Amino acid sequence: MEFDLLEFQQLMQIDNTTLQDLAIFHADEDQSVLNKLNFCQTFGGRQWLRHFLSHPHSTEKQILETQQTLQVIIRHLDHWPVQISNGTVMVLQRFFESQIDKIPARPGPSDAIFYRLFHGPDFGLIKYTVGHAIDFVQGIHQLTQLLGTANAPTPLQRVISETESLLKPDTFQQMLLQDKEKLSAAKMLSYGYYVLYNCKEKIQQLIENFSKLDAWYAMAKATQVFGLQFPVFTQDQRPYIAAEGLYHILLQEPVSYQLEMSHDNNFIFLTGANMAGKSTFIKSVGLAVYLAHVGMAVPARSMELTLFHGLLSNIQVADNITKGESYFFNEVQRIKNTILKINDGQKWLVLIDELFKGTNVQDAMRCSSTVIKGLLKISNSLFILSTHLYEIADDLKPYSNIAFRYFETEVTEDDLSFSYQLKEGVSNDRIGYLILKREGVVDLIDGL
């Protein structure tokens, strides 16, 4: 795969920790956004999809071109060629690696009979491969006819134009009209000779072009299947997010949220009991903003936002045994590095889930209050921070740019219920012991 260096330099800033926190890529397929969106027909398409998902754009031009590319493909999903599969591509790629006896350059009927008699296994491989080559050439040509219009977005037009140029040789033009079921042995050997000896680089580039189209197809198909909506980017120099019906794409039955954050209200102080929905909400916002910068549609009824220079999260910090670093130390380092990055006047989205879990409550309260008051001074970024330390809320209320939100938990005897609805205010729910009791741990301890 070859990537444009200029494109690589124009990326929204994100690090591996944030990619992991948002589950863009995950070893468990059920928890992977990549796997959720993977409607690719080929392995090469999946590689390009992974590339697109790991390279969010930093300019509105790039984002709009990707959106427009996907919108064009969405209109043609019902007519997408089905004759190209991962098997088709693999057969062609393995043919170039095969050690077969020399194919005659200009085979006639007698050459074909001789080759079939004395090189039977090779003849069978050539016949099988040529059939797939015809399918591939006809399928990718169909895509050029389907998607190649004068007003196509630049990225799409670039791929289509190059593909049309690669298909110009006479032999490819003959294959476009060839019925593979009516292929003579001599003609089959002729095509096999051309594929193996004369156009290896052209076919490899055609495969690469199809892989990129395949990745865009997956993104477009996901938009259709999951009912995603393309976000609108505003020109405001100050950070802004507004979303209706925002939800997490990995959940089977998600609850949707309404969200609005701006320069004047750029910090959400989020509270709520365990399992009430804080982490899911934070990840939903982060993932939607991230997908928007990839150029994809997002899991929301509607979304409007500004461009962000970068996205940072502090959700799943871990200790480092090999370096002798504690959980708390790594929390501190993550916060330190976050402050160093976002103190540049650019627009950042910062997501923090349960700050300073690695120390005692009193220490955590003091550390959290200090950090939050510092972050509140950074007016050109947006922050969502969840915490169990509702006690520090009173100390933060004098700040006009902070919003207090919580997720409610209803307790009836030993039963818990969660609405997962975002409400205004601060939660002081404490249900840890109740969960311990409900799961029978208290009874087990009493019986020791």
Tab-separated table of C-alpha atoms in Angstrom:
chain	number	residue	atom	x	y	z
A	1	MET	CA	0.000	0.000	0.000
A	2	GLU	CA	1.283	3.445	-0.920
A	3	PHE	CA	0.073	6.529	0.917
A	4	ASP	CA	0.346	10.199	0.044
A	5	LEU	CA	2.975	11.914	2.252
A	6	LEU	CA	1.076	15.234	2.106
A	7	GLU	CA	-2.083	13.441	3.232
A	8	PHE	CA	-0.178	11.871	6.128
A	9	GLN	CA	1.037	15.306	7.239
A	10	GLN	CA	-2.507	16.701	7.291
A	11	LEU	CA	-4.026	14.551	9.981
A	12	MET	CA	-6.062	15.151	13.069
A	13	GLN	CA	-3.779	14.457	16.049
A	14	ILE	CA	-4.520	11.257	17.940
A	15	ASP	CA	-2.365	8.721	19.768
A	16	ASN	CA	-2.500	4.960	20.248
A	17	THR	CA	-3.961	5.279	23.737
A	18	THR	CA	-6.948	7.185	22.388
A	19	LEU	CA	-7.398	4.745	19.492
A	20	GLN	CA	-7.463	1.961	22.067
A	21	ASP	CA	-9.843	3.803	24.388
A	22	LEU	CA	-12.295	4.374	21.527
A	23	ALA	CA	-11.898	0.732	20.377
A	24	ILE	CA	-11.177	1.773	16.798
A	25	PHE	CA	-9.050	-1.376	16.619
A	26	HIS	CA	-9.480	-4.226	19.078
A	27	ALA	CA	-8.341	-7.849	19.221
A	28	ASP	CA	-11.872	-8.869	20.207
A	29	GLU	CA	-13.896	-8.368	17.021
A	30	ASP	CA	-17.105	-7.715	18.965
A	31	GLN	CA	-15.419	-4.667	20.503
A	32	SER	CA	-13.777	-3.356	17.328
A	33	VAL	CA	-15.125	-0.424	15.334
A	34	LEU	CA	-13.031	-1.601	12.383
A	35	ASN	CA	-14.784	-4.963	12.445
A	36	LYS	CA	-18.207	-3.329	12.820
A	37	LEU	CA	-17.629	-1.295	9.651
A	38	ASN	CA	-15.905	-4.077	7.709
A	39	PHE	CA	-18.195	-4.789	4.766
A	40	CYS	CA	-15.141	-5.214	2.530
A	41	GLN	CA	-15.099	-7.951	-0.092
A	42	THR	CA	-11.316	-8.350	-0.014
A	43	PHE	CA	-8.469	-8.455	2.471
A	44	GLY	CA	-6.832	-5.543	0.637
A	45	GLY	CA	-10.009	-3.551	1.151
A	46	ARG	CA	-9.830	-4.234	4.875
A	47	GLN	CA	-6.233	-2.978	4.911
A	48	TRP	CA	-7.320	0.263	3.255
A	49	LEU	CA	-10.277	0.548	5.629
A	50	ARG	CA	-7.864	0.235	8.533
A	51	HIS	CA	-5.698	2.933	6.950
A	52	PHE	CA	-8.651	5.306	6.517
A	53	LEU	CA	-9.759	4.728	10.110
A	54	SER	CA	-6.267	5.403	11.454
A	55	HIS	CA	-5.767	8.629	9.469
A	56	PRO	CA	-8.461	11.176	10.403
A	57	HIS	CA	-8.336	14.365	8.352
A	58	SER	CA	-7.475	17.821	9.650
A	59	THR	CA	-8.967	19.944	6.845
A	60	GLU	CA	-12.562	20.466	5.849
A	61	LYS	CA	-11.623	19.950	2.187
A	62	GLN	CA	-10.346	16.422	2.877
A	63	ILE	CA	-13.385	15.576	4.983
A	64	LEU	CA	-15.892	16.859	2.431
A	65	GLU	CA	-14.157	14.992	-0.398
A	66	THR	CA	-14.408	11.759	1.559
A	67	GLN	CA	-18.050	12.443	2.447
A	68	GLN	CA	-18.847	13.142	-1.216
A	69	THR	CA	-17.019	9.986	-2.305
A	70	LEU	CA	-19.086	7.885	0.081
A	71	GLN	CA	-22.300	9.605	-0.986
A	72	VAL	CA	-21.584	8.780	-4.636
A	73	ILE	CA	-20.970	5.133	-3.751
A	74	ILE	CA	-24.099	4.958	-1.585
A	75	ARG	CA	-26.177	5.863	-4.649
A	76	HIS	CA	-24.729	2.869	-6.525
A	77	LEU	CA	-24.588	0.200	-3.803
A	78	ASP	CA	-27.334	-1.862	-5.452
A	79	HIS	CA	-25.308	-2.100	-8.666
A	80	TRP	CA	-21.915	-2.866	-7.141
A	81	PRO	CA	-20.208	-5.717	-9.088
A	82	VAL	CA	-20.322	-9.055	-7.290
A	83	GLN	CA	-17.875	-11.030	-9.455
A	84	ILE	CA	-14.804	-9.739	-7.587
A	85	SER	CA	-14.192	-11.565	-4.316
A	86	ASN	CA	-11.221	-12.035	-2.046
A	87	GLY	CA	-10.744	-15.373	-3.776
A	88	THR	CA	-10.511	-13.638	-7.162
A	89	VAL	CA	-7.748	-11.355	-5.933
A	90	MET	CA	-5.870	-14.183	-4.192
A	91	VAL	CA	-5.911	-16.352	-7.334
A	92	LEU	CA	-4.356	-13.537	-9.371
A	93	GLN	CA	-1.720	-12.754	-6.749
A	94	ARG	CA	-0.716	-16.407	-6.346
A	95	PHE	CA	-0.511	-16.867	-10.117
A	96	PHE	CA	2.385	-14.406	-10.208
A	97	GLU	CA	4.208	-16.530	-7.646
A	98	SER	CA	3.580	-19.859	-9.379
A	99	GLN	CA	6.353	-21.885	-11.017
A	100	ILE	CA	4.664	-23.086	-14.194
A	101	ASP	CA	6.187	-24.187	-17.461
A	102	LYS	CA	6.666	-21.516	-20.097
A	103	ILE	CA	3.437	-20.494	-21.820
A	104	PRO	CA	3.769	-20.103	-25.627
A	105	ALA	CA	3.714	-16.442	-26.684
A	106	ARG	CA	1.318	-16.797	-29.635
A	107	PRO	CA	-0.450	-20.104	-29.099
A	108	GLY	CA	-2.484	-21.667	-31.863
A	109	PRO	CA	-4.851	-24.649	-31.609
A	110	SER	CA	-2.006	-27.184	-31.925
A	111	ASP	CA	0.049	-25.359	-29.243
A	112	ALA	CA	-2.930	-25.506	-26.919
A	113	ILE	CA	-3.389	-29.243	-27.489
A	114	PHE	CA	0.330	-29.882	-26.894
A	115	TYR	CA	0.439	-27.742	-23.712
A	116	ARG	CA	-2.665	-29.421	-22.344
A	117	LEU	CA	-1.254	-32.903	-22.992
A	118	PHE	CA	2.234	-32.389	-21.611
A	119	HIS	CA	1.606	-29.660	-18.992
A	120	GLY	CA	-1.813	-30.688	-17.684
A	121	PRO	CA	-1.604	-29.270	-14.122
A	122	ASP	CA	-0.200	-25.956	-15.392
A	123	PHE	CA	-2.901	-25.799	-18.051
A	124	GLY	CA	-5.554	-26.242	-15.353
A	125	LEU	CA	-4.048	-23.472	-13.227
A	126	ILE	CA	-3.898	-21.103	-16.215
A	127	LYS	CA	-7.508	-21.831	-17.136
A	128	TYR	CA	-8.666	-21.239	-13.549
A	129	THR	CA	-6.668	-18.017	-13.241
A	130	VAL	CA	-7.733	-16.577	-16.592
A	131	GLY	CA	-11.371	-17.060	-15.625
A	132	HIS	CA	-10.790	-15.025	-12.466
A	133	ALA	CA	-8.774	-12.441	-14.417
A	134	ILE	CA	-11.701	-11.912	-16.777
A	135	ASP	CA	-14.065	-11.533	-13.813
A	136	PHE	CA	-11.706	-9.018	-12.212
A	137	VAL	CA	-11.157	-6.910	-15.339
A	138	GLN	CA	-14.866	-6.837	-16.160
A	139	GLY	CA	-15.803	-6.053	-12.552
A	140	ILE	CA	-13.405	-3.159	-12.081
A	141	HIS	CA	-14.351	-1.774	-15.515
A	142	GLN	CA	-17.971	-1.873	-14.385
A	143	LEU	CA	-16.963	0.295	-11.424
A	144	THR	CA	-15.342	2.882	-13.714
A	145	GLN	CA	-18.603	3.087	-15.656
A	146	LEU	CA	-20.640	3.266	-12.468
A	147	LEU	CA	-18.586	5.864	-10.588
A	148	GLY	CA	-16.669	7.796	-13.255
A	149	THR	CA	-18.418	11.102	-13.770
A	150	ALA	CA	-16.971	14.505	-14.608
A	151	ASN	CA	-18.043	15.956	-11.258
A	152	ALA	CA	-16.821	13.037	-9.116
A	153	PRO	CA	-14.944	14.021	-5.921
A	154	THR	CA	-11.184	14.315	-6.408
A	155	PRO	CA	-10.105	11.151	-4.497
A	156	LEU	CA	-12.633	9.022	-6.369
A	157	GLN	CA	-11.888	10.628	-9.725
A	158	ARG	CA	-8.173	9.995	-9.227
A	159	VAL	CA	-8.712	6.258	-8.694
A	160	ILE	CA	-11.208	5.939	-11.563
A	161	SER	CA	-9.018	7.849	-14.028
A	162	GLU	CA	-5.975	5.739	-13.202
A	163	THR	CA	-8.023	2.546	-13.501
A	164	GLU	CA	-9.371	3.557	-16.910
A	165	SER	CA	-5.827	4.258	-18.082
A	166	LEU	CA	-4.593	0.867	-16.845
A	167	LEU	CA	-7.385	-0.887	-18.755
A	168	LYS	CA	-6.524	0.693	-22.112
A	169	PRO	CA	-4.258	-2.076	-23.562
A	170	ASP	CA	-5.917	-4.109	-26.340
A	171	THR	CA	-5.764	-7.406	-24.448
A	172	PHE	CA	-7.659	-5.930	-21.483
A	173	GLN	CA	-10.206	-4.488	-23.915
A	174	GLN	CA	-10.675	-7.966	-25.417
A	175	MET	CA	-11.135	-9.467	-21.953
A	176	LEU	CA	-13.865	-6.919	-21.238
A	177	LEU	CA	-15.911	-8.435	-24.061
A	178	GLN	CA	-14.913	-12.048	-23.462
A	179	ASP	CA	-17.415	-14.645	-22.279
A	180	LYS	CA	-15.222	-16.866	-20.122
A	181	GLU	CA	-17.549	-19.797	-20.720
A	182	LYS	CA	-16.818	-19.638	-24.471
A	183	LEU	CA	-13.053	-19.349	-24.214
A	184	SER	CA	-10.983	-21.463	-26.601
A	185	ALA	CA	-7.903	-23.213	-25.240
A	186	ALA	CA	-5.606	-21.131	-27.455
A	187	LYS	CA	-7.231	-17.865	-26.399
A	188	MET	CA	-7.044	-18.919	-22.789
A	189	LEU	CA	-3.306	-19.560	-23.081
A	190	SER	CA	-2.893	-16.217	-24.840
A	191	TYR	CA	-4.566	-14.403	-21.948
A	192	GLY	CA	-2.514	-16.433	-19.478
A	193	TYR	CA	0.710	-15.408	-21.223
A	194	TYR	CA	-0.320	-11.741	-21.141
A	195	VAL	CA	-1.320	-11.797	-17.473
A	196	LEU	CA	1.804	-13.610	-16.298
A	197	TYR	CA	4.492	-11.978	-18.403
A	198	ASN	CA	3.233	-8.620	-19.656
A	199	CYS	CA	0.987	-6.955	-17.116
A	200	LYS	CA	1.927	-8.029	-13.601
A	201	GLU	CA	2.464	-4.441	-12.407
A	202	LYS	CA	-0.742	-3.225	-14.087
A	203	ILE	CA	-2.841	-5.932	-12.437
A	204	GLN	CA	-1.241	-5.320	-9.056
A	205	GLN	CA	-2.092	-1.622	-9.364
A	206	LEU	CA	-5.634	-2.482	-10.454
A	207	ILE	CA	-5.945	-4.704	-7.365
A	208	GLU	CA	-4.696	-1.823	-5.214
A	209	ASN	CA	-7.236	0.532	-6.795
A	210	PHE	CA	-10.035	-1.960	-6.244
A	211	SER	CA	-8.927	-2.373	-2.613
A	212	LYS	CA	-9.322	1.353	-2.038
A	213	LEU	CA	-12.748	1.323	-3.720
A	214	ASP	CA	-13.621	-1.711	-1.598
A	215	ALA	CA	-12.783	0.201	1.604
A	216	TRP	CA	-14.951	3.130	0.524
A	217	TYR	CA	-17.682	0.626	-0.329
A	218	ALA	CA	-17.503	-0.739	3.239
A	219	MET	CA	-17.797	2.747	4.721
A	220	ALA	CA	-20.742	3.520	2.446
A	221	LYS	CA	-22.421	0.191	3.166
A	222	ALA	CA	-22.044	0.734	6.914
A	223	THR	CA	-23.694	4.143	6.497
A	224	GLN	CA	-26.662	2.485	4.810
A	225	VAL	CA	-26.935	-0.564	7.079
A	226	PHE	CA	-26.638	1.323	10.384
A	227	GLY	CA	-28.524	4.467	9.324
A	228	LEU	CA	-25.581	6.792	9.993
A	229	GLN	CA	-25.781	10.495	9.144
A	230	PHE	CA	-23.118	12.766	7.678
A	231	PRO	CA	-22.139	15.569	10.075
A	232	VAL	CA	-21.952	19.245	9.148
A	233	PHE	CA	-18.753	21.162	9.871
A	234	THR	CA	-19.008	24.819	10.883
A	235	GLN	CA	-16.423	27.544	10.250
A	236	ASP	CA	-16.372	28.799	13.846
A	237	GLN	CA	-12.879	29.493	15.180
A	238	ARG	CA	-14.036	28.359	18.602
A	239	PRO	CA	-14.771	24.702	19.427
A	240	TYR	CA	-18.336	23.510	19.063
A	241	ILE	CA	-20.257	20.217	19.097
A	242	ALA	CA	-24.005	19.764	18.828
A	243	ALA	CA	-25.608	16.351	18.353
A	244	GLU	CA	-29.114	14.919	18.423
A	245	GLY	CA	-29.708	11.215	18.898
A	246	LEU	CA	-26.023	10.458	19.488
A	247	TYR	CA	-25.277	6.817	20.362
A	248	HIS	CA	-22.494	4.225	20.447
A	249	ILE	CA	-22.287	2.159	17.277
A	250	LEU	CA	-21.034	-1.004	19.008
A	251	LEU	CA	-24.092	-1.374	21.254
A	252	GLN	CA	-26.952	-3.641	20.172
A	253	GLU	CA	-29.634	-1.501	21.845
A	254	PRO	CA	-28.045	1.904	22.445
A	255	VAL	CA	-29.633	4.791	24.289
A	256	SER	CA	-29.253	8.080	22.452
A	257	TYR	CA	-28.009	11.384	23.854
A	258	GLN	CA	-28.417	15.056	23.141
A	259	LEU	CA	-25.255	17.112	23.455
A	260	GLU	CA	-24.156	20.701	22.945
A	261	MET	CA	-20.765	22.123	23.913
A	262	SER	CA	-19.243	25.449	22.991
A	263	HIS	CA	-16.550	27.951	23.953
A	264	ASP	CA	-18.787	29.388	26.671
A	265	ASN	CA	-19.717	25.965	28.028
A	266	ASN	CA	-16.666	23.875	27.237
A	267	PHE	CA	-16.379	21.564	30.254
A	268	ILE	CA	-18.786	18.796	31.289
A	269	PHE	CA	-18.368	17.542	34.866
A	270	LEU	CA	-20.036	14.143	34.689
A	271	THR	CA	-21.131	12.116	37.693
A	272	GLY	CA	-23.144	8.971	38.289
A	273	ALA	CA	-22.884	5.539	39.858
A	274	ASN	CA	-20.997	2.598	38.420
A	275	MET	CA	-22.800	1.101	35.373
A	276	ALA	CA	-24.942	4.246	35.018
A	277	GLY	CA	-23.481	5.010	31.574
A	278	LYS	CA	-20.689	7.565	32.037
A	279	SER	CA	-17.997	5.699	30.128
A	280	THR	CA	-20.337	4.794	27.281
A	281	PHE	CA	-21.381	8.418	26.883
A	282	ILE	CA	-17.783	9.633	26.832
A	283	LYS	CA	-16.791	7.033	24.254
A	284	SER	CA	-19.871	7.805	22.142
A	285	VAL	CA	-18.892	11.463	21.878
A	286	GLY	CA	-15.266	10.666	21.146
A	287	LEU	CA	-16.068	8.058	18.512
A	288	ALA	CA	-18.585	10.274	16.710
A	289	VAL	CA	-16.124	13.172	16.550
A	290	TYR	CA	-13.406	10.817	15.376
A	291	LEU	CA	-15.515	9.243	12.605
A	292	ALA	CA	-16.563	12.719	11.501
A	293	HIS	CA	-12.913	13.614	10.937
A	294	VAL	CA	-12.354	10.373	9.018
A	295	GLY	CA	-15.032	11.668	6.626
A	296	MET	CA	-17.588	9.055	7.615
A	297	ALA	CA	-21.184	9.393	8.610
A	298	VAL	CA	-21.730	9.207	12.368
A	299	PRO	CA	-24.084	7.376	14.757
A	300	ALA	CA	-26.495	10.243	15.406
A	301	ARG	CA	-29.665	11.708	13.932
A	302	SER	CA	-27.721	14.897	13.284
A	303	MET	CA	-24.387	16.377	14.239
A	304	GLU	CA	-22.722	19.751	13.796
A	305	LEU	CA	-19.155	20.458	14.881
A	306	THR	CA	-16.005	22.406	14.234
A	307	LEU	CA	-12.749	20.919	13.061
A	308	PHE	CA	-10.577	19.734	15.922
A	309	HIS	CA	-6.809	19.752	15.844
A	310	GLY	CA	-6.715	16.624	17.969
A	311	LEU	CA	-8.512	14.210	20.271
A	312	LEU	CA	-7.067	12.812	23.502
A	313	SER	CA	-8.547	10.417	26.018
A	314	ASN	CA	-7.663	9.209	29.482
A	315	ILE	CA	-9.943	6.222	29.972
A	316	GLN	CA	-7.994	2.973	30.329
A	317	VAL	CA	-4.693	3.887	31.931
A	318	ALA	CA	-2.592	0.920	33.073
A	319	ASP	CA	0.379	0.440	35.335
A	320	ASN	CA	3.747	-0.609	33.935
A	321	ILE	CA	5.275	-3.446	35.962
A	322	THR	CA	8.445	-3.692	33.878
A	323	LYS	CA	9.275	-0.044	34.547
A	324	GLY	CA	8.089	-0.139	38.129
A	325	GLU	CA	5.492	2.531	37.411
A	326	SER	CA	2.279	2.576	39.400
A	327	TYR	CA	-1.200	3.147	38.032
A	328	PHE	CA	-1.318	6.561	39.698
A	329	PHE	CA	2.065	7.574	38.272
A	330	ASN	CA	0.882	6.742	34.759
A	331	GLU	CA	-2.314	8.711	35.367
A	332	VAL	CA	-0.216	11.713	36.318
A	333	GLN	CA	2.013	11.285	33.262
A	334	ARG	CA	-1.006	11.029	30.972
A	335	ILE	CA	-2.503	14.219	32.376
A	336	LYS	CA	0.855	15.996	32.173
A	337	ASN	CA	1.317	15.013	28.528
A	338	THR	CA	-2.263	16.004	27.742
A	339	ILE	CA	-1.768	19.501	29.193
A	340	LEU	CA	1.501	19.926	27.294
A	341	LYS	CA	-0.222	19.007	24.032
A	342	ILE	CA	-3.421	21.008	24.315
A	343	ASN	CA	-1.816	24.209	25.594
A	344	ASP	CA	-1.131	25.322	22.008
A	345	GLY	CA	-4.177	27.454	21.195
A	346	GLN	CA	-5.611	24.761	18.921
A	347	LYS	CA	-9.000	23.093	19.251
A	348	TRP	CA	-8.837	19.771	21.123
A	349	LEU	CA	-11.445	17.357	22.443
A	350	VAL	CA	-10.275	15.826	25.740
A	351	LEU	CA	-12.061	12.863	27.332
A	352	ILE	CA	-11.237	11.793	30.895
A	353	ASP	CA	-12.968	8.907	32.662
A	354	GLU	CA	-12.545	8.619	36.446
A	355	LEU	CA	-9.482	10.752	37.030
A	356	PHE	CA	-6.964	9.583	39.666
A	357	LYS	CA	-8.420	6.198	40.457
A	358	GLY	CA	-4.975	5.063	41.589
A	359	THR	CA	-4.838	6.925	44.907
A	360	ASN	CA	-6.928	7.369	48.070
A	361	VAL	CA	-10.114	9.430	48.035
A	362	GLN	CA	-8.787	12.521	49.807
A	363	ASP	CA	-5.702	12.655	47.629
A	364	ALA	CA	-7.799	12.050	44.499
A	365	MET	CA	-10.145	14.907	45.416
A	366	ARG	CA	-7.299	17.357	45.870
A	367	CYS	CA	-5.536	16.251	42.680
A	368	SER	CA	-8.748	16.242	40.632
A	369	SER	CA	-9.799	19.697	41.806
A	370	THR	CA	-6.374	21.113	40.963
A	371	VAL	CA	-6.338	19.591	37.474
A	372	ILE	CA	-9.919	20.569	36.634
A	373	LYS	CA	-9.382	24.181	37.683
A	374	GLY	CA	-6.323	24.251	35.454
A	375	LEU	CA	-8.134	22.765	32.475
A	376	LEU	CA	-10.936	25.299	32.878
A	377	LYS	CA	-8.422	27.985	31.914
A	378	ILE	CA	-8.013	26.425	28.454
A	379	SER	CA	-10.918	27.974	26.602
A	380	ASN	CA	-10.235	26.747	23.080
A	381	SER	CA	-10.773	23.055	23.810
A	382	LEU	CA	-13.709	20.938	24.948
A	383	PHE	CA	-13.531	18.614	27.962
A	384	ILE	CA	-15.705	15.806	29.270
A	385	LEU	CA	-14.596	14.463	32.654
A	386	SER	CA	-16.372	11.802	34.677
A	387	THR	CA	-15.772	11.207	38.362
A	388	HIS	CA	-17.170	9.587	41.485
A	389	LEU	CA	-15.882	12.513	43.517
A	390	TYR	CA	-19.075	14.544	43.504
A	391	GLU	CA	-17.847	16.380	46.623
A	392	ILE	CA	-15.554	18.626	44.576
A	393	ALA	CA	-18.481	19.956	42.507
A	394	ASP	CA	-19.279	22.736	45.004
A	395	ASP	CA	-15.758	24.083	44.647
A	396	LEU	CA	-16.184	24.247	40.860
A	397	LYS	CA	-19.589	25.930	40.657
A	398	PRO	CA	-18.197	29.493	40.529
A	399	TYR	CA	-16.709	28.743	37.089
A	400	SER	CA	-19.142	29.852	34.398
A	401	ASN	CA	-17.862	27.557	31.638
A	402	ILE	CA	-18.503	24.270	33.450
A	403	ALA	CA	-21.694	22.226	33.053
A	404	PHE	CA	-22.729	19.637	35.628
A	405	ARG	CA	-24.375	16.521	34.198
A	406	TYR	CA	-25.169	13.131	35.676
A	407	PHE	CA	-26.703	9.728	34.999
A	408	GLU	CA	-29.394	8.719	37.459
A	409	THR	CA	-29.748	5.384	39.223
A	410	GLU	CA	-33.035	4.282	40.779
A	411	VAL	CA	-32.839	1.915	43.744
A	412	THR	CA	-35.871	-0.123	44.809
A	413	GLU	CA	-35.013	-2.387	47.725
A	414	ASP	CA	-32.103	-4.397	46.237
A	415	ASP	CA	-32.965	-3.726	42.602
A	416	LEU	CA	-31.177	-1.195	40.417
A	417	SER	CA	-32.457	0.475	37.284
A	418	PHE	CA	-30.616	2.812	34.937
A	419	SER	CA	-32.296	5.237	32.569
A	420	TYR	CA	-29.008	6.123	30.831
A	421	GLN	CA	-30.454	9.583	30.287
A	422	LEU	CA	-28.173	12.553	30.721
A	423	LYS	CA	-29.551	14.982	33.296
A	424	GLU	CA	-28.521	18.357	34.634
A	425	GLY	CA	-26.926	18.390	38.058
A	426	VAL	CA	-24.606	16.280	40.221
A	427	SER	CA	-25.181	12.692	41.339
A	428	ASN	CA	-24.249	11.481	44.801
A	429	ASP	CA	-25.376	7.888	44.194
A	430	ARG	CA	-23.372	5.261	46.042
A	431	ILE	CA	-24.374	1.749	45.010
A	432	GLY	CA	-21.132	-0.218	45.373
A	433	TYR	CA	-22.183	-2.031	48.536
A	434	LEU	CA	-25.635	-2.705	47.087
A	435	ILE	CA	-24.087	-4.398	44.053
A	436	LEU	CA	-21.805	-6.392	46.330
A	437	LYS	CA	-24.832	-7.535	48.304
A	438	ARG	CA	-27.008	-8.187	45.248
A	439	GLU	CA	-24.359	-10.429	43.682
A	440	GLY	CA	-24.197	-12.547	46.830
A	441	VAL	CA	-20.696	-11.546	47.896
A	442	VAL	CA	-21.865	-10.356	51.321
A	443	ASP	CA	-23.613	-13.679	51.950
A	444	LEU	CA	-20.492	-15.576	50.879
A	445	ILE	CA	-18.381	-13.576	53.291
A	446	ASP	CA	-20.883	-14.074	56.118
A	447	GLY	CA	-20.710	-17.791	55.515
A	448	LEU	CA	-16.934	-18.041	55.788
